[in-house]
Short mmCIF file of C-alpha atoms and ligand atoms in Angstrom, two decimals:
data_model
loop_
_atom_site.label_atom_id
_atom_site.label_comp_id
_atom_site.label_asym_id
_atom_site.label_seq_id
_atom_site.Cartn_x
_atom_site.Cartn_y
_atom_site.Cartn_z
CA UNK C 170 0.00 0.00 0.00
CA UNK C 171 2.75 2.91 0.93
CA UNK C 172 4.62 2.09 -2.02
CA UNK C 173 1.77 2.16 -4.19
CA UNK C 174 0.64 5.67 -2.77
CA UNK C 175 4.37 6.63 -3.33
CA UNK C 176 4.12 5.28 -7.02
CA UNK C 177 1.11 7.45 -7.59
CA UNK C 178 2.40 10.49 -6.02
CA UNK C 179 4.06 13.09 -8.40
CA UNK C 180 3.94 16.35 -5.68
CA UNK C 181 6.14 14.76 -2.28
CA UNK C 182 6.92 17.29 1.04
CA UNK C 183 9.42 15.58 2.74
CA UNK C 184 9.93 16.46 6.43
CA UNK C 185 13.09 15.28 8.24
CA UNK C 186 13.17 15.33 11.99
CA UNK C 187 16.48 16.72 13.73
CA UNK C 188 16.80 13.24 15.33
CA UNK C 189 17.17 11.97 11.97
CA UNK C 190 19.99 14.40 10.83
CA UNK C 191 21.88 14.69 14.21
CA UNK C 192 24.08 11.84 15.22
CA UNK C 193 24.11 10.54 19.00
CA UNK C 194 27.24 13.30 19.77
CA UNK C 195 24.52 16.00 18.35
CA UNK C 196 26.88 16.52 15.17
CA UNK C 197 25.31 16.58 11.33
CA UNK C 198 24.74 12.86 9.68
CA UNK C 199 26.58 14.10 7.00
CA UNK C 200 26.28 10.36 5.83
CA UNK C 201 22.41 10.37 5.92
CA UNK C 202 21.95 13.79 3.62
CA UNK C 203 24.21 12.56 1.03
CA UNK C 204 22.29 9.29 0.67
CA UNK C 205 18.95 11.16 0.82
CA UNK C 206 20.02 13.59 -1.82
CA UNK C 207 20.70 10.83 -3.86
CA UNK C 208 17.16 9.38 -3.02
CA UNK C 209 15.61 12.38 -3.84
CA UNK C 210 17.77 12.79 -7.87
CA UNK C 211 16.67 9.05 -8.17
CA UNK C 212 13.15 9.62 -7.57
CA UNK C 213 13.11 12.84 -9.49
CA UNK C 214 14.68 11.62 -12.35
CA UNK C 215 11.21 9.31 -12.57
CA UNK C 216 9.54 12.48 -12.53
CA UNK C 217 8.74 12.85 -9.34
CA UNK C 218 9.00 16.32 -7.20
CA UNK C 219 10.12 17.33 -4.07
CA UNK C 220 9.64 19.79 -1.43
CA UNK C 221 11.90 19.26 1.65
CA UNK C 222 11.34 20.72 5.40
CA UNK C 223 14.33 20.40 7.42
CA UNK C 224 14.81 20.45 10.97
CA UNK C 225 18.26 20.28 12.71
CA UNK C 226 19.35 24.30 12.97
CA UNK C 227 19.42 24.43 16.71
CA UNK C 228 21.15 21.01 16.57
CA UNK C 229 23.74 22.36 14.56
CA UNK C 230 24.29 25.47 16.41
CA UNK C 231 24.74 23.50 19.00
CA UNK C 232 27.84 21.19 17.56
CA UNK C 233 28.92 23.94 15.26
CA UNK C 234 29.71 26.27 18.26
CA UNK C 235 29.95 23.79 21.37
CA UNK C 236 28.56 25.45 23.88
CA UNK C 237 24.93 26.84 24.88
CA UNK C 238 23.85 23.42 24.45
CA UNK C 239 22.01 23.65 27.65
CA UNK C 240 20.69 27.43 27.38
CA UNK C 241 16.98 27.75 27.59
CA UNK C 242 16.70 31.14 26.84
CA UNK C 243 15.39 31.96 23.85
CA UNK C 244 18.24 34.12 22.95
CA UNK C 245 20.42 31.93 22.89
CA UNK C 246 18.09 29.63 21.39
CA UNK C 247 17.36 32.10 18.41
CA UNK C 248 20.93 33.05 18.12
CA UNK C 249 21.80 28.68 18.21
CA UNK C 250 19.75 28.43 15.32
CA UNK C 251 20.85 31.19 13.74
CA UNK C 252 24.59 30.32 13.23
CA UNK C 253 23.30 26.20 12.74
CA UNK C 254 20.42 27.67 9.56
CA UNK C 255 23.94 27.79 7.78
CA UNK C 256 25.63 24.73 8.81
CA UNK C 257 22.70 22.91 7.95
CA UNK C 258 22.34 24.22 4.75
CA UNK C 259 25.85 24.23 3.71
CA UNK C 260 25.73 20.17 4.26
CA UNK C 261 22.11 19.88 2.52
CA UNK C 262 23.78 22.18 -0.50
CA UNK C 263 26.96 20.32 -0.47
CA UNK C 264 24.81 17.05 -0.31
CA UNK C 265 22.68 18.25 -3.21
CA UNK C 266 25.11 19.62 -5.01
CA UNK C 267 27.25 16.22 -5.22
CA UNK C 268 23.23 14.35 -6.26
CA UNK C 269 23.49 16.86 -9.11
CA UNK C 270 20.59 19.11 -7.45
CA UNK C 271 20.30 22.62 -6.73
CA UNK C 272 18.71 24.04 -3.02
CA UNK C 273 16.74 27.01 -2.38
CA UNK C 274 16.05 27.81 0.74
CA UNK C 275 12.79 29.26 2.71
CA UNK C 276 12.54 30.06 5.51
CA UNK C 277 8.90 30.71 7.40
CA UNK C 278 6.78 31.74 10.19
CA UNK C 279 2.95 31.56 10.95
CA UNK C 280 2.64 35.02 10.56
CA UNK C 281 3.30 34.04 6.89
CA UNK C 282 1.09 31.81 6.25
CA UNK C 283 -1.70 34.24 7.95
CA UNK C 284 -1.06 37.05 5.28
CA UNK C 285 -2.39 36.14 1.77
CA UNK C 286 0.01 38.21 0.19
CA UNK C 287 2.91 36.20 1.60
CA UNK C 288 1.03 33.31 1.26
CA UNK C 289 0.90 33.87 -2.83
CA UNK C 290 4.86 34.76 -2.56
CA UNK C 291 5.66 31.88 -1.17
CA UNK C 292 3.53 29.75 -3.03
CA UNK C 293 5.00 31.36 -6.23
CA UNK C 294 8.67 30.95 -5.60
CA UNK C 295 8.09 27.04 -4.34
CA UNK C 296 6.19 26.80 -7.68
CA UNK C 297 8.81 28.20 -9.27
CA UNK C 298 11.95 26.50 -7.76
CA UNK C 299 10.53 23.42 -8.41
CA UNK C 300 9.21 23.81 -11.69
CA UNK C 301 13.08 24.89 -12.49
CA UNK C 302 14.57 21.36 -10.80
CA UNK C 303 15.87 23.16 -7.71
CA UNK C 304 14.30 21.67 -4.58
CA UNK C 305 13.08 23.38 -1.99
CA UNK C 306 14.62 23.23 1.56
CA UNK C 307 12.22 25.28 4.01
CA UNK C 308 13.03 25.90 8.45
CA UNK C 309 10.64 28.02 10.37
CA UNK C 310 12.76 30.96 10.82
CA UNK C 311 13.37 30.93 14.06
CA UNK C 312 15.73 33.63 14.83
CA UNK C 313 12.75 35.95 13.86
CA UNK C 314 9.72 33.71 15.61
CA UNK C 315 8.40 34.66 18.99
CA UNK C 316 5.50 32.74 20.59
CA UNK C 317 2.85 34.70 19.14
CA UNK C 318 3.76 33.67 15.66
CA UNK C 319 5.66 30.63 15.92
CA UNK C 320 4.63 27.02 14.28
CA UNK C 321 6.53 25.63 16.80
CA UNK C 322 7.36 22.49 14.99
CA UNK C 323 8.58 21.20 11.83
CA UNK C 324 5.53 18.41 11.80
CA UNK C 325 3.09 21.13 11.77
CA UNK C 326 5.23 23.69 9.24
CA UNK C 327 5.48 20.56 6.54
CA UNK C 328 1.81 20.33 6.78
CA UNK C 329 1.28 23.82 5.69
CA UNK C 330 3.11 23.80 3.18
CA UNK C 331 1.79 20.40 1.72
CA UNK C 332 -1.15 22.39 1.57
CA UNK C 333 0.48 25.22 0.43
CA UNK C 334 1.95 23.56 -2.62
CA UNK C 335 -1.09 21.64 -3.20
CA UNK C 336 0.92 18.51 -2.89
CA UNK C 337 0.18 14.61 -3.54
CA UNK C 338 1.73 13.13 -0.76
CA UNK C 339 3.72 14.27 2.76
CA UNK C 340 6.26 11.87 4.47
CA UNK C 341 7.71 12.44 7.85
CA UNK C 342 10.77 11.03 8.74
CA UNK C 343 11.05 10.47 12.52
CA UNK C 344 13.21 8.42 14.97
CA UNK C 345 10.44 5.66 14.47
CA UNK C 346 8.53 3.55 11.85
CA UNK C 347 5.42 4.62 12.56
CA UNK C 348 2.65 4.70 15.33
CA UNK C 349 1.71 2.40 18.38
CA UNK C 350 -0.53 1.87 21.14
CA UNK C 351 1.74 3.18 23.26
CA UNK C 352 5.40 4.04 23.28
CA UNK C 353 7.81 1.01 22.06
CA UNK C 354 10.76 2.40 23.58
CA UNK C 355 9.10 1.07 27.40
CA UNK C 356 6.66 -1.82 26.71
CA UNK C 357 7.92 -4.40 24.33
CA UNK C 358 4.44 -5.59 23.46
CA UNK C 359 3.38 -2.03 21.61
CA UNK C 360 1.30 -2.35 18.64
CA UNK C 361 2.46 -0.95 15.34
CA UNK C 362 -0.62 1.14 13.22
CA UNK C 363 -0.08 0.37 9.80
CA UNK C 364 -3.10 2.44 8.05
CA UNK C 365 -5.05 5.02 9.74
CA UNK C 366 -8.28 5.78 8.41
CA UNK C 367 -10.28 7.59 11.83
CA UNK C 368 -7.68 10.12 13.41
CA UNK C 369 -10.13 10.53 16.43
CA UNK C 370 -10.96 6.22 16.14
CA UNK C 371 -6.78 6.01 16.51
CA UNK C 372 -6.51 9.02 19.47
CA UNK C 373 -8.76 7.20 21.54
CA UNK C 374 -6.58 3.86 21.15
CA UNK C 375 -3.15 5.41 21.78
CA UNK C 376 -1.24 6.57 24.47
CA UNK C 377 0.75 9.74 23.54
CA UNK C 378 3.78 10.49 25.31
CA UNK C 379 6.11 13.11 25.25
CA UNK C 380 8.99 14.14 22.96
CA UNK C 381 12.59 13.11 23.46
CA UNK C 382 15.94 13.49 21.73
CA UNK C 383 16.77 16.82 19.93
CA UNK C 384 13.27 16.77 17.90
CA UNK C 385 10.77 19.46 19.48
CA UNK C 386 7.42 17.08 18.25
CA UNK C 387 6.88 14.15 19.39
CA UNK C 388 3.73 12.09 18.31
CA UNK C 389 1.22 14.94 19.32
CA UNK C 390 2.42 17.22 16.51
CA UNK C 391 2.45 14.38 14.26
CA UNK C 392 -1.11 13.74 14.22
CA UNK C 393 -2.44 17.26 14.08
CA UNK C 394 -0.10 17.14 10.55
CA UNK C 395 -2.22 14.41 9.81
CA UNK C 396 -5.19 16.13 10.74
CA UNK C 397 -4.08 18.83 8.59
CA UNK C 398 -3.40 17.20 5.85
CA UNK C 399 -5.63 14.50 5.56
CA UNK C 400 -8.80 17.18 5.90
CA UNK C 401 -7.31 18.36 2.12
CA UNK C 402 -7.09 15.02 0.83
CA UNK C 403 -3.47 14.40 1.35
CA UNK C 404 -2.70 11.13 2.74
CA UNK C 405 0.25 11.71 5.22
CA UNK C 406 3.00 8.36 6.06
CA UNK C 407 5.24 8.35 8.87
CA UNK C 408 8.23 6.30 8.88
CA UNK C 409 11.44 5.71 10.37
CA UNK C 410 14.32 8.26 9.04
CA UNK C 411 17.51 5.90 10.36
CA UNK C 412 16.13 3.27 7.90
CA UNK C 413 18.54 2.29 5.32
CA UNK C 414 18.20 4.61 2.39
CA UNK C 415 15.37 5.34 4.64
CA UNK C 416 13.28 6.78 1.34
CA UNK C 417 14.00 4.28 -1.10
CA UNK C 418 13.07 1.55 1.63
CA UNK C 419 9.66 3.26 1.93
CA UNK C 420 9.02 3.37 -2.39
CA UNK C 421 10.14 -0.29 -2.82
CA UNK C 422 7.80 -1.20 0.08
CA UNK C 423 11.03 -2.83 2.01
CA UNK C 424 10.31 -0.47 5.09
CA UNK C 425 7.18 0.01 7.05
CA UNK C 426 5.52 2.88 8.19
CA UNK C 427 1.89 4.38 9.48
CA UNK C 428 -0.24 5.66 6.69
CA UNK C 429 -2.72 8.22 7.31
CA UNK C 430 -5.14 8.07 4.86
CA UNK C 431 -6.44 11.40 3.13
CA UNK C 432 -10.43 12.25 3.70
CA UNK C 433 -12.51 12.55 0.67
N1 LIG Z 65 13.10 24.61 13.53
C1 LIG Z 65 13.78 23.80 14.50
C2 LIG Z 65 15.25 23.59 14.12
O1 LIG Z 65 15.57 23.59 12.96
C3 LIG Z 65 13.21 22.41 14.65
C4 LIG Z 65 11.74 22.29 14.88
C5 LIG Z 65 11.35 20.82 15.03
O2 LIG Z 65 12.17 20.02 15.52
O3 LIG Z 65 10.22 20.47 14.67
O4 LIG Z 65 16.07 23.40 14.99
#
């Protein structure tokens, strides 16, 4: 079934959680972007296209600078992400680059989103990146984002712009293949969810827990993008980013995943 829904769709947001790009030691998996930029020319070159969100700026800030790493305050948050934006992209363009690819970057807020006028610019120049073969890299900006208009998370940011772009299909990558009755990592006899059909059916028949690692979602995030998503007729699959050519896996039905399927 997810390979088949991947078959069909031409329009993909990808989302990739900062658990997926950071290593253990909080450095880049430089390892993982070149492999996924490869992914990505392979399945564009069957004339598919791509929209990527990327997490991972505070991350990088973090291993970039080495220190702050245990600063709450949002300045230093802001500022972390602010010097990481560029490490991040500099391995996603590098990454590209060698896949034969070229990156544009966006980066967004709520606010944006809000304001039709933005809305149509940033439509427009997605549009037009991709229509050109450059793909699309998008962060919420957060060196600019105070509460008031912050997403607040990358699950919830590739959502809008799956909707934004009008696209076929959006994948999040995570630190895990998928949703369960309740959390894996504590009771060995969780349940995996391989289809979802009833987001409210599936809420009532799951324990969510809270986030760990570097990511700021955790499952709760991930099913309002569902909600999101699904409500436009975009199905929505979650699957495990440290997979083996984790995308690949997913299109040659090798890996599992949950797949939220889109309401008419
Ligand atoms: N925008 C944040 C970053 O790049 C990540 C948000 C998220 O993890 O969802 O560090």
């Amino acid at each position: 079934m997810i390979s088949k829904v991947i078959g069909e769709s031409r329009k993909i947001v990808i989302k990739i959680g900062s658990n997926t790009l950071a290593q253990e030691d909080g450095t880049m998996n430089r390892s993982f972007m070149d492999s996924f930029a490869r992914q990505c020319a392979a399945l564009a070159r069957e004339g598919k296209q791509i929209v990527l969100v990327s997490s991972g700026a505070q991350v990088a800030g973090v291993s970039t600078l080495d220190r702050w790493a245990r600063k709450k305050d949002i300045h230093y948050r802001q500022a972390l992400c602010a010097i990481g934006q560029v490490e991040l992209m500099q391995n996603w363009r590098e990454a590209f680059a060698a896949a034969g690819l070229h990156i544009g970057q966006l980066l967004l807020t709520r606010e944006d989103f809000n304001d039709d006028q933005r809305t149509l610019n940033m439509r427009n120049t997605i549009f037009t990146l991709v229509d050109e073969g450059v793909v699309p890299i998008i962060n919420e900006n957060d060196s600019v984002s105070y509460e008031e208009i912050r997403i607040g998370d990358n699950d919830n940011l590739s959502a809008l712009t799956a909707i934004l772009w009008s696209a076929d299909l959006l994948i999040l990558f995570s630190d895990i293949d998928g949703v369960y009755d309740k959390n894996p990592k504590e009771y060995p006899d969780a349940r995996h969810v391989a289809e979802v059909g009833d987001l409210s059916v599936l809420r009532s028949g799951i324990v969510i827990g809270a986030t760990n690692g570097f990511g700021t979602g955790g499952i709760a995030t991930k099913l309002e993008a569902a909600e999101k998503v699904t409500a436009y007729g975009i199905p929505m699959l979650l699957a495990n980013g440290s997979v083996p050519e984790c995308l690949t896996a997913l299109a040659d039905g090798r890996s599992r995943g949950t797949l939220f399927l889109a309401r008419e």
